[in-house]
Coordinates of C-alpha atoms in Angstrom, one line a residue:
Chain A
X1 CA 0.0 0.0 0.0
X2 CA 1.1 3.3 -0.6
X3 CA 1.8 5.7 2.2
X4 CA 1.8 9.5 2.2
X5 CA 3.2 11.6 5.5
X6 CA 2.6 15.5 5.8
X7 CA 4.8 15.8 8.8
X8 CA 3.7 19.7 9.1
X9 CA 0.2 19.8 10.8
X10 CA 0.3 23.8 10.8
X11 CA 2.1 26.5 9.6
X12 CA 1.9 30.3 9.5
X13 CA 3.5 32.9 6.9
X14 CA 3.5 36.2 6.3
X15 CA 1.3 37.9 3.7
X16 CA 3.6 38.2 0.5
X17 CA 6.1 35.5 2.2
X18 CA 7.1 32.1 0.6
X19 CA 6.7 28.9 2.3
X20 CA 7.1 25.4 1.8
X21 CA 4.7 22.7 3.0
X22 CA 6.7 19.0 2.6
X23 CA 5.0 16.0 1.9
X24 CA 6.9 12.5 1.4
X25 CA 5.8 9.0 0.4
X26 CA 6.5 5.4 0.2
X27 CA 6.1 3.3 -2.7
X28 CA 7.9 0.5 -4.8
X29 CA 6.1 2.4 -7.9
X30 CA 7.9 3.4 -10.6
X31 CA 5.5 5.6 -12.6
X32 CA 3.0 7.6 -10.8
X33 CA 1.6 10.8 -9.8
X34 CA 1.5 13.6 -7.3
X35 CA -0.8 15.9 -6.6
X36 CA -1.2 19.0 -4.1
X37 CA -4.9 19.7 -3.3
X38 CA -5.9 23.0 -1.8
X39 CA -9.4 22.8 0.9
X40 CA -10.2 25.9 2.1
X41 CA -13.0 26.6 4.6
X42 CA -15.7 25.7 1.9
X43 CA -14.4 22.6 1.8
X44 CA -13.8 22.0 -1.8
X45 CA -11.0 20.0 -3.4
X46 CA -9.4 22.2 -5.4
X47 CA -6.3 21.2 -7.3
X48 CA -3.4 23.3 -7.0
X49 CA -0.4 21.1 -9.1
X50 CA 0.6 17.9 -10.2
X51 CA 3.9 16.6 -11.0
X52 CA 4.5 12.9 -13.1
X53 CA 7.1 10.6 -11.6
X54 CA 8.5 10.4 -15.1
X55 CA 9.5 13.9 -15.3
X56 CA 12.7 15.3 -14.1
X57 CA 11.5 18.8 -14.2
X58 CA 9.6 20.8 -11.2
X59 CA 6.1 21.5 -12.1
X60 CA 5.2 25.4 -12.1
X61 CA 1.9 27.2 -11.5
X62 CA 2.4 30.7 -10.8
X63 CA 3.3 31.2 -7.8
X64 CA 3.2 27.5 -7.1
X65 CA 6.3 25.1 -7.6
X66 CA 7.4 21.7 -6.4
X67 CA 10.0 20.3 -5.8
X68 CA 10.4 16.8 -6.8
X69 CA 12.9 14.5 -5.6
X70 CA 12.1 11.1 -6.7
X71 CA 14.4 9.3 -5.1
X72 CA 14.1 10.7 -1.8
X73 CA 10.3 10.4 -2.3
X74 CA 9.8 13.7 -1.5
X75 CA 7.3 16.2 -3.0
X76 CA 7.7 19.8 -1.4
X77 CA 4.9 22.4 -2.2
X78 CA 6.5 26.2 -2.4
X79 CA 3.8 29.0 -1.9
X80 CA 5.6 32.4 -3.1
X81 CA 4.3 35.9 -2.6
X82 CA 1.4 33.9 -0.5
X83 CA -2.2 35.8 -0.7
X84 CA -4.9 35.8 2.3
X85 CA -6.7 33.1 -0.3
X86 CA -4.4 30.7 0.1
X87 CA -5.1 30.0 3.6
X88 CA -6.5 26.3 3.5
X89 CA -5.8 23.1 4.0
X90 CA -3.1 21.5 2.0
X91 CA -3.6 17.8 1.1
X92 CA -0.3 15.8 -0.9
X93 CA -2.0 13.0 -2.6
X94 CA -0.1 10.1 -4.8
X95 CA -1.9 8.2 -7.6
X96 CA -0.5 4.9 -9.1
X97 CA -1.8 5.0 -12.6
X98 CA -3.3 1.9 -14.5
X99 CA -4.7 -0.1 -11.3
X100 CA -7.4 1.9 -10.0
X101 CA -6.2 5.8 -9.8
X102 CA -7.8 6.1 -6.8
X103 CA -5.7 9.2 -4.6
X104 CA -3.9 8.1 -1.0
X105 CA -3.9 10.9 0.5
X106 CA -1.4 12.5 3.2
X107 CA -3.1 14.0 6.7
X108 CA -2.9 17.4 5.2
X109 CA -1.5 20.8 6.6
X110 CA -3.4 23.5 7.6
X111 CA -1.9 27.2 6.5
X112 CA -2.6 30.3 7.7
X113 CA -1.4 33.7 5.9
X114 CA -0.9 36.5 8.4
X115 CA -1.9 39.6 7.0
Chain B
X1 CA -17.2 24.9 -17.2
X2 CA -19.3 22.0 -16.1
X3 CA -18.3 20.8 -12.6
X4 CA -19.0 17.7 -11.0
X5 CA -22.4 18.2 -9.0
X6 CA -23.6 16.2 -5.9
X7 CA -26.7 16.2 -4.3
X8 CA -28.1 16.7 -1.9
X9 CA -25.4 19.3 -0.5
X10 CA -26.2 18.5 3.2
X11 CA -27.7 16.0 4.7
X12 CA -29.5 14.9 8.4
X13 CA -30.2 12.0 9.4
X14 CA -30.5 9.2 12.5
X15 CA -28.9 6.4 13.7
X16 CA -29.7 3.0 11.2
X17 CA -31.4 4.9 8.9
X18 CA -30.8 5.0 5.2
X19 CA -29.2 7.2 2.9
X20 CA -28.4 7.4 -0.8
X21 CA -25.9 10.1 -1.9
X22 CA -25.6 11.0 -5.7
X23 CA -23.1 12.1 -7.9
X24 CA -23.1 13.7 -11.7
X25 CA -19.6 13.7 -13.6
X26 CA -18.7 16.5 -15.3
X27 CA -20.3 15.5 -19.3
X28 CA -17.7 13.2 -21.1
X29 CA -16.4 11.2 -18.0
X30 CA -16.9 7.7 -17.8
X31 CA -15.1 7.0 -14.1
X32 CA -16.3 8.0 -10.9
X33 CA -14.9 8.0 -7.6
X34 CA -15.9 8.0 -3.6
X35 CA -14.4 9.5 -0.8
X36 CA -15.1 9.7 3.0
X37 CA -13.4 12.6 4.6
X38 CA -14.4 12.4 8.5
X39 CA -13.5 15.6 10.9
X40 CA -10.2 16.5 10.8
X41 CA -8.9 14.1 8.4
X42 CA -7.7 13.0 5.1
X43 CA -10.2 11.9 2.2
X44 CA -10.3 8.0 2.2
X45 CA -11.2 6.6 -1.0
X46 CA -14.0 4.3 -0.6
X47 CA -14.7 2.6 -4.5
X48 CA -15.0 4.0 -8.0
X49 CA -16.6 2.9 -11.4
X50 CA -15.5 2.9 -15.2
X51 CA -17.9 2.5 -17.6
X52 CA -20.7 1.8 -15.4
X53 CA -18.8 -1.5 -13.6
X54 CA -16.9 -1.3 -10.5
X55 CA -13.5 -0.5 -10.6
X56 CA -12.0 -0.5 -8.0
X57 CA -13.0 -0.7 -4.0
X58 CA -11.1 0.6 -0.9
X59 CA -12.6 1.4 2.9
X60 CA -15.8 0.6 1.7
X61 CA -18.1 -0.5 5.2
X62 CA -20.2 -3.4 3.6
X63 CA -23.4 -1.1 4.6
X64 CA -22.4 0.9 1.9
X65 CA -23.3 0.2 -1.9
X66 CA -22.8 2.3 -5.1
X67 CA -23.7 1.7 -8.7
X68 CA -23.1 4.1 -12.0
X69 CA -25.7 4.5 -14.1
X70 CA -26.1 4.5 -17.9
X71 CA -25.5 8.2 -18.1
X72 CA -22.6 7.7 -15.7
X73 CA -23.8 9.6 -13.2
X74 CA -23.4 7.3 -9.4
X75 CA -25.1 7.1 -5.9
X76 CA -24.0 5.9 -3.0
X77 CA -26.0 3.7 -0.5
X78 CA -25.9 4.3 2.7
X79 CA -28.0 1.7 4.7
X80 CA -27.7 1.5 9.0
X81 CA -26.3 4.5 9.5
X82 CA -23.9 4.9 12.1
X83 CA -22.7 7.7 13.6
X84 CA -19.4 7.1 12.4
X85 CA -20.5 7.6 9.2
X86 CA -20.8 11.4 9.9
X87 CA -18.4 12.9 7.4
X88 CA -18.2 14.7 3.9
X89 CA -18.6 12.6 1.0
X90 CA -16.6 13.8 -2.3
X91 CA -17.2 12.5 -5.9
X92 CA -14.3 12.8 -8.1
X93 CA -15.0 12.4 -11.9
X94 CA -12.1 11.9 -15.0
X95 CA -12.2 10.9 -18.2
X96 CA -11.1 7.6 -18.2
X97 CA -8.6 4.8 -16.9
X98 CA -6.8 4.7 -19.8
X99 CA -7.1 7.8 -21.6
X100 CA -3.4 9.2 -21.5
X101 CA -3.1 12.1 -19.7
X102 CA -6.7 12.9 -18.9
X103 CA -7.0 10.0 -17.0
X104 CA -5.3 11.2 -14.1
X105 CA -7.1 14.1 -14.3
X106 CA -9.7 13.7 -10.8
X107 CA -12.1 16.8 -10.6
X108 CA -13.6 16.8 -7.5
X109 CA -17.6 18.3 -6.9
X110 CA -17.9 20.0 -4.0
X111 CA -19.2 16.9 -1.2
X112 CA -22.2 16.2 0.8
X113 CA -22.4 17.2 4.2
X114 CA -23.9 13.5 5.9
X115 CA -24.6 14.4 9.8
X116 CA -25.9 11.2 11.0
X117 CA -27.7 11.8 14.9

């Protein structure tokens, strides 16, 4: 089974600030995915980025990056110039394509931006 | 854009009663998913569907059943509630198991509320 730890229950940043919420995992997959979910108050899943094992490069969205090292299994979120909306609940989740694609998620981290 | 809809939004009900959740994919997906997300925790997925046959089945209690229907939209069976059961319910949709890159695509609709008393 596959395994995903948020070791960070809560953090805190400043309005504007970077931070970087870590997530790790344990599998004897080769190919598969990982995902960073926002939940904010309302509750809804919102995806935020998604990297494929198979790629060596860090997936980008705006002000959201990864970074990806495979064979550490470990999939860091980075939050730069971080907005009052991105206060939420931060879920890593891995998929294992081809046998199911359900989502394990991690335990999540809740983050707060200070204004 | 279409999202993925669930009804009813919220949800009351008592102890060993019934309930029946449903789920409508957003047009063009053919796989559907369940998750359990109790107070304070992680979403847990419970089973999923593609192409109207089950797919796949995780921490489903054998209380629970789900189907998918012809137009691919699902419900999922609750029967003697507990009050463990208490917990939002998310539906992911995509557009297939084996659709390249848009099968790893999960959209998630936005839960049921299921207070069980």
């Amino acid at each position: 089974a596959q395994t995903v730890t948020q070791s960070q229950p809560e953090m805190s940043v400043q309005e504007a600030e970077t931070v970087t919420l870590s997530c790790t995992y344990d599998t004897s997959e080769n190919n598969y995915y990982l995902f960073w979910y926002k939940q904010p108050p309302s509750r809804q899943m919102i995806l935020v980025i998604r990297q494929e094992a198979y790629k060596q490069q860090n997936a980008t969205e705006n002000r959201f990056s990864v970074n990806f090292q495979k064979a550490a299994k470990s999939f860091s979120l980075k939050i730069s110039d971080s907005q009052l909306g991105d206060t939420a609940m931060y879920f890593c989740a891995f998929m294992k394509p081809l046998t199911g694609n359900q989502f394990y998620f991690g335990t999540g981290t809740s983050l707060t931006v200070i204004p | 854009a279409a999202g993925v809809i669930q009804s009813p939004r919220h949800l009351i009900k008592e102890k060993r009663e019934t309930a029946t959740l449903k789920c409508y994919p957003i047009p063009r997906h053919d796989t559907v998913y369940w998750y359990q997300q109790g107070p304070g925790q992680d979403p847990q997925f419970l089973i999923s569907f593609y192409e109207k046959m089950q797919s796949d089945k995780g921490s489903i209690p054998d209380r629970f059943s789900a189907q998918q229907f012809s137009d691919y939209h699902s419900e999922l069976n609750m029967s003697s509630l507990e009050l463990g059961d208490s917990a939002l319910y998310f539906c992911a949709s995509s557009l297939g198991r084996y659709s390249g890159r848009a099968r790893d695509e999960q959209y998630f609709g936005p839960g049921t509320r299921l207070t069980v008393t």
